Amino acid sequence: MTDQTFMITTPIYYVNGDPHIGHAYTSIAADVIARFRRLDGADVFFLTGTDEHGQKVEQAAEAAGLSPKAFADEVSARFRAMADRLGISYDRFIRTTDPDHYAAVAALWSRLEAAGAIYLGAYEGWYAVRDEAFYGEDELRTDASGRRIAPSGAPVEWVREPSWFFRLSDWQDRLLALYEERPDFLGPSRSRNEITSFVRSGLKDLSISRTSFAWGIPVPGDPSHVVYVWLDALVNYISALGFPDENNPLWRFWPADIHLVGKEIARFHAVYWPAFLMAAGIEVPRRIYSHGWWTNEGEKMSKSLGNAIDINALTDEFGVDAVRFFLLREVPFGNDGDFSRASLISRLNTELANDLGNLAQRTLSQIARNCDGRLPARGEATEDDSLLLASADALPALVRAALDRLALQEALEEVWKVIRASNAYIDRQAPWVLKKTDIERMGAVLRVLVSVLRRVATVLQPYMPASMARLLDQLGVPPDARRIADLGSPLLTGTPLPAPQGIFPRHVAADAAS
RNA sequence: GGCGGCGUAGCUCAGCGGUAGAGCAGGGGAAUCAUAAUCCCUUGGUCGGCGGUUCAAAUCCGUCCGCCGCUACCA
């Protein structure tokens, strides 16, 4: 694993609205993978940031009485604050208003132009001023007076404006070949099916410039146009690596290993982005993986319902690690999920407090009381010991394999199997009985549990960095020996352990389900 | 309309050709080191309906029913 480069990205988040749990979810998932790869010895670049151009931002800024840039500064800072608060270990927080990004977009545009991949044409269609949207002929209805109206009921008119186009239609076959030859390129399979069928149904050239508003990156050589926000946004993944300077040391991270995205933007990443890259002669990313959406207590979250989950309030109440854990534990990654207080509290109490927290506490408190607070010596392993130790030793490989498949929930399930087995083991071995009959064996049993807990805590660090750091402290694992590779070296017998303290308090509240 | 997915224990889901599984919830018991936490045992399903292929089908095929997603230029 050592010396391997690994790049993972979140989408850059659009700043026309405040951050919400969907953004948090993508970032946390990407963070877990980034942290695990670092733990596993890889050279990691983790990119996140904000997407700041476009008509929506221009309008939102105007409504707020600010310049687009000032508005974007403000909202971008909120996204960054959320990332920091959630412990997102990004290597760069990129903004599409950063100067190097402007340069990269201009450079990519010029490459596409030089390659003959773009041309100046005209975009025309039925436009509803009220909706600020174009509609297809087949979406329109005719009202009583014979006028064409949009599905929303807004009147439409035929408009025609000059626009630069990308020859997307040239890339249909090569995109399909890409999906075919590289089954891992697009995931999960639902997303892969949808995108494939979309591309198979035929691609039209893509309008990649706008003249109807000004907040964007000017088109090189044609400054009355700004670059279409998606082209602008997608380029962030390479502008962060120094593009177009392929001698930039960061360029070694390209192609990205994983673009993690929400399912609503899978198409932009799986169709437009590789087409742009291929047209510009740049390698395509290795994998694009889209995850699902959260509902809140069974209801879709929306502005009108006003039921968005306040991630700050949530982490204030339950703690950052508990929220990180819940989001990745509750739902198979890729599926939609439902957020509810009852299930959050149930997970925290059952799995964090009872299963893991209590296991650590009962183990460590017996060491504190009966072993003079020092790490007891290993004994000759019984069959029971060996089985449990072997299951813990297998964890790094199991977690690595699960994360390679983006099975973030499965990885946790594997860890919890070991935690449950450990609780069964401690009951079977009953060190509190051995204390009176065989004090040496008691120490050996507790030492087995420390070894297991060390492995558990090590692989859980990516999910719950702060809590697992505390647990590793209590287990006497030196801060510089917490990587996967360090698990090969046993802890020093006799190491004094700090007084045990609960890692995960039970959540007791009036609305607690149990 | 076209393409695709899902429907398995009360709940969330795994299994995807060889005598129905996990977690949670429910019931009974044990233990008392521990955050009243833990452990053991256990109730519970004609695997959406019907038909077919097969020695054998949640598992393959067909069909029907019920949900859901995608079907491009706001992001």
XYZ file of C-alpha atoms (C1' of nucleotides) in Angstrom:
589
model
C 0.000 0.000 0.000
C 2.862 2.323 0.705
C 3.713 4.995 -1.865
C 0.513 4.453 -3.736
C -1.187 7.701 -4.718
C -4.866 8.048 -4.109
C -7.171 10.911 -4.990
C -10.750 11.231 -3.836
C -13.112 14.144 -4.341
C -16.473 15.378 -3.229
C -18.440 17.516 -5.626
C -17.839 21.201 -5.138
C -20.971 22.433 -3.456
C -23.146 25.064 -5.060
C -23.337 28.204 -2.960
C -26.841 29.334 -3.764
C -28.034 27.744 -0.538
C -26.725 26.770 2.877
C -25.021 23.477 3.578
C -27.292 20.660 4.668
C -27.055 17.023 5.617
C -26.690 15.882 2.026
C -23.460 17.817 1.677
C -22.307 16.588 5.051
C -23.019 13.014 4.041
C -20.943 13.119 0.868
C -18.082 14.780 2.666
C -18.090 12.362 5.573
C -18.127 9.355 3.280
C -15.241 10.727 1.253
C -13.397 11.561 4.444
C -13.690 8.022 5.759
C -12.185 6.661 2.578
C -9.441 9.279 2.496
C -8.545 8.643 6.125
C -8.509 4.902 5.663
C -6.186 5.141 2.697
C -3.818 7.355 4.667
C -3.947 4.904 7.544
C -3.129 2.213 5.044
C -0.048 4.028 3.884
C -1.217 5.671 0.670
C -0.222 9.130 -0.508
C -3.658 10.777 -0.467
C -5.110 13.914 -1.978
C -8.621 14.707 -0.799
C -10.359 17.543 -2.598
C -13.532 19.418 -1.733
C -14.754 22.964 -2.178
C -17.449 25.225 -3.541
C -18.976 25.948 -6.936
C -19.716 29.651 -7.062
C -20.727 30.838 -10.509
C -23.979 30.855 -12.399
C -27.289 32.555 -12.640
C -28.678 31.197 -9.384
C -25.824 32.623 -7.390
C -26.049 35.937 -9.212
C -29.716 36.138 -8.319
C -29.290 34.990 -4.750
C -26.588 37.619 -4.303
C -28.819 40.302 -5.680
C -31.618 39.255 -3.362
C -29.169 39.477 -0.467
C -27.991 42.901 -1.602
C -24.436 41.718 -2.153
C -22.085 41.412 -5.062
C -21.881 37.844 -6.371
C -18.337 37.517 -5.073
C -19.156 38.845 -1.618
C -22.157 36.564 -1.456
C -20.125 33.574 -2.590
C -17.422 34.396 -0.042
C -19.964 34.245 2.713
C -21.671 31.030 1.730
C -18.418 29.323 0.796
C -17.130 30.101 4.274
C -20.149 28.351 5.747
C -19.418 25.234 3.715
C -15.842 25.330 4.823
C -16.873 25.764 8.430
C -19.120 22.748 8.160
C -16.313 20.652 6.714
C -13.978 21.727 9.495
C -16.535 21.076 12.155
C -17.191 17.586 10.828
C -13.506 16.784 10.799
C -13.286 16.520 7.032
C -9.593 16.017 6.317
C -9.455 17.741 2.946
C -6.100 18.575 1.425
C -7.514 21.490 -0.463
C -10.754 23.413 -0.289
C -11.042 24.737 -3.807
C -13.304 27.564 -4.928
C -14.256 28.180 -8.538
C -13.441 31.821 -7.887
C -9.805 30.914 -7.155
C -7.384 32.389 -9.694
C -5.750 29.065 -10.533
C -9.135 27.615 -11.311
C -9.892 30.465 -13.730
C -6.640 29.726 -15.483
C -7.369 26.013 -15.636
C -10.829 26.523 -17.112
C -9.468 28.879 -19.729
C -6.719 26.403 -20.560
C -9.122 23.510 -20.904
C -11.424 25.597 -23.084
C -8.540 26.453 -25.372
C -7.535 22.818 -25.610
C -11.054 21.806 -26.531
C -11.171 24.546 -29.120
C -7.810 23.533 -30.555
C -9.007 19.963 -30.758
C -12.035 21.044 -32.760
C -14.348 19.818 -30.028
C -16.333 23.039 -29.740
C -18.039 25.416 -32.129
C -20.102 28.578 -32.043
C -23.762 28.003 -32.765
C -27.091 29.115 -31.444
C -29.176 27.715 -28.677
C -32.847 27.889 -29.351
C -35.898 26.485 -27.782
C -39.033 27.140 -25.802
C -38.139 29.310 -22.856
C -40.299 30.214 -19.888
C -39.139 33.516 -18.466
C -41.010 32.859 -15.237
C -39.254 29.520 -14.679
C -35.977 30.619 -16.259
C -35.901 27.319 -17.997
C -36.010 25.778 -21.430
C -38.535 23.090 -22.177
C -38.717 20.403 -24.824
C -41.533 20.405 -27.344
C -43.005 17.271 -25.794
C -43.183 18.783 -22.337
C -45.450 21.610 -23.433
C -49.208 21.835 -23.263
C -51.567 24.193 -25.007
C -53.882 26.314 -22.913
C -57.469 27.379 -23.679
C -56.397 30.321 -25.818
C -54.048 28.157 -27.860
C -50.821 29.405 -26.300
C -48.080 26.978 -25.431
C -47.417 26.687 -21.739
C -44.824 24.914 -19.634
C -45.690 22.071 -17.227
C -45.558 24.699 -14.505
C -48.232 26.694 -16.288
C -45.826 29.460 -17.295
C -46.113 30.821 -20.819
C -43.171 29.993 -23.076
C -41.658 31.756 -26.042
C -39.263 30.646 -28.754
C -35.888 32.190 -28.114
C -32.581 31.956 -29.875
C -29.263 33.006 -28.445
C -25.699 32.497 -29.563
C -23.890 29.770 -27.685
C -20.770 27.716 -27.837
C -21.339 24.006 -28.140
C -19.330 20.970 -27.185
C -19.507 18.116 -29.680
C -20.882 15.676 -27.138
C -22.561 13.674 -29.879
C -19.101 12.579 -31.070
C -18.483 10.743 -27.822
C -21.460 8.484 -27.458
C -19.703 5.324 -28.642
C -16.553 5.962 -26.699
C -18.540 6.607 -23.525
C -20.453 3.386 -23.956
C -17.197 1.568 -24.580
C -15.789 3.096 -21.424
C -18.726 1.873 -19.300
C -18.436 -1.511 -20.949
C -14.698 -1.991 -20.601
C -14.470 -0.678 -17.078
C -17.319 -2.056 -14.995
C -16.063 -0.203 -11.932
C -16.085 3.159 -13.643
C -19.660 3.848 -12.657
C -21.415 2.749 -9.538
C -23.581 1.609 -7.964
C -25.222 -0.542 -10.626
C -28.450 1.438 -10.521
C -26.554 4.523 -11.518
C -24.625 2.604 -14.129
C -27.829 1.322 -15.721
C -29.431 4.724 -15.811
C -26.450 6.470 -17.291
C -25.815 3.774 -19.849
C -29.374 3.848 -21.038
C -29.269 7.627 -21.170
C -26.177 7.627 -23.351
C -27.480 4.824 -25.499
C -30.601 6.833 -26.205
C -28.466 9.374 -28.051
C -26.436 12.424 -27.148
C -26.932 15.924 -28.439
C -24.247 18.539 -28.497
C -24.021 20.450 -25.269
C -24.374 24.187 -24.910
C -21.369 25.256 -22.873
C -21.629 29.041 -22.741
C -24.191 31.568 -21.612
C -24.835 35.160 -22.550
C -27.888 35.820 -20.394
C -25.910 36.603 -17.252
C -22.379 37.649 -16.394
C -21.342 35.832 -13.193
C -18.938 33.280 -14.518
C -15.625 32.690 -16.165
C -15.401 34.582 -19.483
C -15.021 32.465 -22.566
C -11.470 32.897 -23.900
C -11.619 35.134 -26.962
C -15.352 35.729 -26.651
C -15.933 37.607 -23.404
C -19.596 38.268 -24.055
C -20.075 34.622 -23.036
C -19.406 33.004 -19.710
C -18.518 29.343 -19.403
C -21.424 27.025 -18.605
C -21.304 26.322 -14.888
C -20.956 22.582 -15.226
C -17.935 22.804 -17.446
C -16.546 25.388 -15.033
C -17.320 23.243 -11.997
C -16.027 19.908 -13.256
C -12.648 21.365 -14.131
C -12.014 21.937 -10.423
C -10.866 18.345 -10.155
C -7.845 19.085 -12.291
C -7.303 22.745 -11.515
C -6.566 21.667 -7.957
C -3.712 19.556 -9.292
C -2.127 22.396 -11.214
C -3.667 21.924 -14.643
C -2.557 22.775 -17.275
C 0.906 22.374 -15.753
C 1.352 18.647 -15.839
C 4.763 19.066 -14.265
C 3.105 20.302 -11.113
C 4.000 17.822 -8.365
C 0.313 17.386 -7.575
C -0.401 16.167 -11.082
C 0.773 12.739 -9.951
C -2.639 12.287 -8.344
C -4.434 12.314 -11.694
C -6.475 10.394 -12.712
C -8.615 10.645 -9.596
C -9.443 7.319 -8.001
C -12.942 8.247 -6.880
C -15.315 11.099 -7.608
C -17.969 10.701 -4.967
C -21.234 12.377 -5.958
C -24.905 12.537 -5.057
C -27.062 10.576 -7.440
C -28.640 13.727 -8.834
C -25.381 14.796 -10.425
C -24.081 11.396 -11.507
C -24.832 12.184 -15.126
C -22.711 15.303 -15.259
C -19.798 13.335 -13.886
C -20.279 10.164 -15.864
C -21.115 11.650 -19.251
C -19.977 15.233 -19.670
C -16.810 15.040 -17.619
C -15.188 12.033 -19.295
C -16.224 13.402 -22.678
C -14.563 16.747 -21.943
C -11.441 14.974 -20.749
C -11.197 12.581 -23.662
C -11.704 15.471 -26.081
C -8.887 17.352 -24.386
C -6.628 14.319 -24.382
C -6.615 13.921 -20.617
C -7.084 10.640 -18.781
C -10.532 10.019 -17.349
C -11.060 9.371 -13.635
C -11.022 5.783 -12.414
C -14.367 5.692 -10.749
C -17.518 7.715 -10.241
C -19.750 6.575 -7.443
C -23.074 8.080 -6.499
C -24.855 7.788 -3.198
C -28.492 8.202 -2.234
C -30.543 10.804 -0.458
C -31.826 11.166 3.065
C -35.374 11.695 4.110
C -36.157 13.163 7.521
C -38.517 11.090 9.660
C -39.871 9.555 6.472
C -40.423 12.868 4.685
C -38.521 14.377 1.845
C -36.550 17.386 2.969
C -37.504 20.606 1.278
C -37.457 24.313 1.733
C -41.227 24.504 1.710
C -41.595 21.935 4.476
C -38.812 23.640 6.392
C -37.670 20.248 7.648
C -34.014 20.339 6.684
C -31.796 18.695 9.265
C -29.616 21.189 11.079
C -26.271 19.479 11.094
C -24.827 21.893 13.655
C -27.616 21.288 16.125
C -27.284 17.578 15.547
C -23.556 17.457 16.220
C -23.996 19.743 19.233
C -26.454 17.312 20.719
C -24.915 13.966 19.806
C -21.314 14.679 18.914
C -19.574 14.729 15.560
C -18.406 11.115 15.676
C -21.810 9.767 16.588
C -23.359 11.568 13.642
C -20.610 10.413 11.285
C -21.118 6.875 12.493
C -24.871 6.957 12.186
C -24.899 8.273 8.629
C -22.594 5.556 7.383
C -23.921 2.761 9.563
C -27.625 3.164 9.027
C -27.832 2.670 5.279
C -25.951 0.626 2.669
C -23.849 3.216 0.869
C -25.508 4.055 -2.430
C -29.064 3.550 -1.154
C -31.463 6.190 0.026
C -31.971 6.366 3.746
C -34.241 7.766 6.352
C -32.975 9.862 9.190
C -34.893 9.640 12.426
C -34.049 10.615 15.966
C -35.265 7.308 17.269
C -32.990 5.262 15.029
C -30.062 7.593 15.658
C -30.473 7.236 19.410
C -30.975 3.510 19.119
C -27.765 3.090 17.099
C -25.787 5.245 19.475
C -26.994 3.499 22.575
C -26.905 -0.038 21.267
C -23.823 -0.077 19.120
C -21.633 2.719 20.385
C -22.442 2.872 24.090
C -23.461 -0.723 24.865
C -21.484 -2.811 22.409
C -18.240 -0.907 21.928
C -18.093 1.694 24.709
C -19.073 -0.723 27.405
C -16.718 -3.411 26.106
C -13.819 -0.991 26.404
C -14.949 0.200 29.779
C -15.386 -3.233 31.342
C -12.029 -4.372 29.957
C -10.090 -1.310 30.975
C -11.625 -0.932 34.390
C -10.625 -4.474 35.271
C -7.087 -3.736 34.188
C -7.103 -0.551 36.200
C -8.318 -2.296 39.304
C -6.747 -5.731 39.057
C -3.576 -5.285 37.060
C -2.219 -2.243 38.781
C -3.262 -0.157 35.785
C -0.582 -1.727 33.614
C -0.935 -3.662 30.416
C -0.997 -7.323 31.484
C 1.259 -9.929 29.894
C 0.130 -12.164 27.076
C -0.484 -15.771 28.047
C -0.427 -18.909 25.999
C -3.380 -18.549 23.672
C -6.276 -20.931 24.176
C -8.446 -21.900 21.248
C -11.011 -19.330 22.333
C -8.298 -16.658 22.447
C -6.936 -17.596 19.047
C -10.318 -17.502 17.350
C -11.100 -14.044 18.634
C -7.620 -12.724 17.893
C -7.766 -14.120 14.396
C -11.088 -12.414 13.694
C -9.588 -9.119 14.850
C -6.448 -9.660 12.794
C -8.627 -10.141 9.746
C -10.287 -6.753 10.136
C -7.873 -4.523 8.225
C -8.145 -6.675 5.111
C -11.914 -6.950 5.419
C -12.361 -3.224 5.911
C -9.972 -2.447 3.073
C -11.856 -4.768 0.722
C -15.224 -3.338 1.724
C -14.057 0.237 1.276
C -12.572 -0.630 -2.097
C -16.115 -1.531 -3.086
C -17.489 1.621 -1.437
C -19.324 -0.677 0.981
C -18.905 1.712 3.878
C -21.681 0.120 5.888
C -20.435 -3.415 5.353
C -17.052 -2.461 6.726
C -18.729 -1.365 9.945
C -20.729 -4.555 10.094
C -17.511 -6.577 9.948
C -16.091 -4.584 12.831
C -19.228 -5.020 14.869
C -19.157 -8.771 14.413
C -15.832 -8.732 16.197
C -17.111 -6.402 18.899
C -20.092 -8.667 19.570
C -17.832 -11.694 19.626
C -15.649 -9.910 22.162
C -18.545 -9.347 24.511
C -19.398 -13.018 24.240
C -15.762 -13.895 24.871
C -15.438 -11.812 28.003
C -18.571 -13.415 29.403
C -17.301 -16.898 28.604
C -13.885 -16.241 30.081
C -15.266 -14.256 33.036
C -12.049 -12.568 34.150
C -13.873 -11.397 37.277
C -14.033 -15.056 38.293
C -10.454 -15.769 37.198
C -9.393 -12.968 39.511
C -10.043 -15.311 42.412
C -8.806 -18.512 40.800
C -6.081 -17.757 38.279
C -4.845 -14.192 38.285
C -2.353 -14.822 35.499
C -5.031 -16.169 33.165
C -7.194 -13.206 34.059
C -4.442 -10.923 32.815
C -4.058 -12.951 29.646
C -7.775 -12.673 28.905
C -7.755 -8.927 29.427
C -4.696 -8.665 27.240
C -6.496 -10.512 24.444
C -9.284 -7.968 24.723
C -6.866 -5.056 24.588
C -5.344 -6.501 21.421
C -8.756 -6.884 19.859
C -9.869 -3.417 20.910
C -6.700 -1.954 19.505
C -7.469 -3.461 16.105
C -11.074 -2.373 16.273
C -10.151 1.173 17.254
C -7.457 1.356 14.608
C -9.733 0.509 11.722
C -12.551 2.658 13.116
C -10.385 5.782 13.224
C -11.542 6.908 9.771
C -15.172 6.776 10.864
C -14.800 8.312 14.316
C -11.411 10.007 14.503
C -11.755 11.832 17.814
C -13.415 9.031 19.773
C -11.028 6.395 18.507
C -8.063 8.603 19.363
C -9.348 8.672 22.924
C -9.829 4.924 22.960
C -6.344 4.312 21.587
C -4.980 6.641 24.272
C -6.664 4.526 26.904
C -5.349 1.339 25.348
C -1.829 2.681 25.629
C -1.214 2.868 21.893
C 1.361 5.585 21.150
C 0.037 8.342 18.861
C 2.646 7.536 16.238
C 1.738 3.838 16.112
C -1.838 3.945 14.976
C -1.603 2.992 11.338
C -2.598 -0.358 9.893
C 1.039 -1.308 9.480
C 1.686 -0.722 13.186
C -0.676 -3.515 14.160
C 2.123 -5.981 13.505
C 4.041 -4.719 16.550
C 2.616 -5.786 19.900
C 2.146 -3.251 22.671
C 4.674 -3.266 25.495
C 3.638 -5.356 28.454
C 3.622 -3.289 31.618
C 2.777 -0.017 29.879
C 0.853 2.111 32.366
C -2.656 2.827 31.103
C -4.535 6.009 31.876
C -7.650 5.778 34.015
C -10.491 4.527 31.810
C -13.177 6.983 30.858
C -16.364 6.305 28.929
C -15.994 6.948 25.208
C -19.659 6.955 24.236
C -22.183 8.057 26.843
C -25.654 6.619 26.559
C -28.167 9.083 25.301
C -30.972 9.381 27.781
C -33.858 11.569 26.768
C -37.591 11.800 27.030
C -37.955 10.849 23.399
C -35.525 7.950 23.526
C -37.111 4.871 22.069
C -35.565 2.515 24.552
C -44.727 5.323 -23.514
C -39.334 3.415 -23.347
C -35.366 1.579 -20.162
C -34.093 -0.072 -15.222
C -34.721 -1.393 -10.045
C -37.372 -3.156 -5.863
C -41.254 -6.313 -3.281
C -37.793 -12.129 2.038
C -39.529 -12.420 9.983
C -43.122 -6.583 13.449
C -38.865 -2.975 11.414
C -34.205 -2.338 8.322
C -32.060 -5.515 5.110
C -28.482 -9.913 3.448
C -28.929 -14.318 0.585
C -29.656 -14.883 -5.806
C -29.971 -23.040 -7.957
C -29.146 -27.444 -3.195
C -33.055 -28.578 3.717
C -35.036 -19.978 4.963
C -30.506 -15.695 7.501
C -28.491 -11.087 10.428
C -29.297 -6.747 13.376
C -33.133 -4.317 15.995
C -37.919 -5.179 18.370
C -40.813 -9.402 21.306
C -40.488 -13.837 25.006
C -37.569 -16.912 28.656
C -33.087 -17.679 31.412
C -27.911 -16.671 33.298
C -24.354 -13.575 35.145
C -23.006 -9.152 38.060
C -16.399 -7.079 35.632
C -18.944 -2.881 33.109
C -21.997 3.157 30.679
C -28.859 -1.270 34.446
C -24.391 -2.383 30.113
C -23.435 -8.106 28.781
C -24.225 -13.325 27.559
C -27.276 -17.744 26.339
C -31.812 -19.750 24.500
C -36.220 -18.538 21.908
C -41.238 -16.842 19.241
C -41.804 -15.249 14.307
C -41.680 -15.965 7.194
C -46.605 -20.663 2.039
C -39.144 -15.414 0.368
C -45.763 -10.038 -3.680
C -49.614 -13.501 -6.924
C -49.873 -17.173 -10.819
C -47.476 -20.347 -14.429
C -42.962 -22.613 -16.420
C -37.625 -24.738 -16.656
C -34.985 -28.215 -13.276
C -33.702 -34.140 -9.601
C -33.883 -29.370 -6.853
C -36.142 -22.093 -7.318
C -36.213 -16.238 -2.775
C -32.495 -17.809 -6.254
C -33.497 -18.937 -13.672
C -37.700 -17.768 -17.445
C -42.717 -15.767 -18.471
C -46.813 -13.114 -16.780
C -49.719 -10.187 -13.417
C -50.063 -6.777 -9.136
C -47.793 -2.897 -6.106
C -43.969 0.683 -5.205
C -39.653 3.565 -7.058
C -35.819 5.649 -10.360
C -33.999 7.516 -15.195
C -35.817 9.568 -19.829
C -30.036 16.254 -20.761
C -28.543 21.921 -20.890
C -31.107 25.533 -12.650
C -27.308 23.430 -9.896
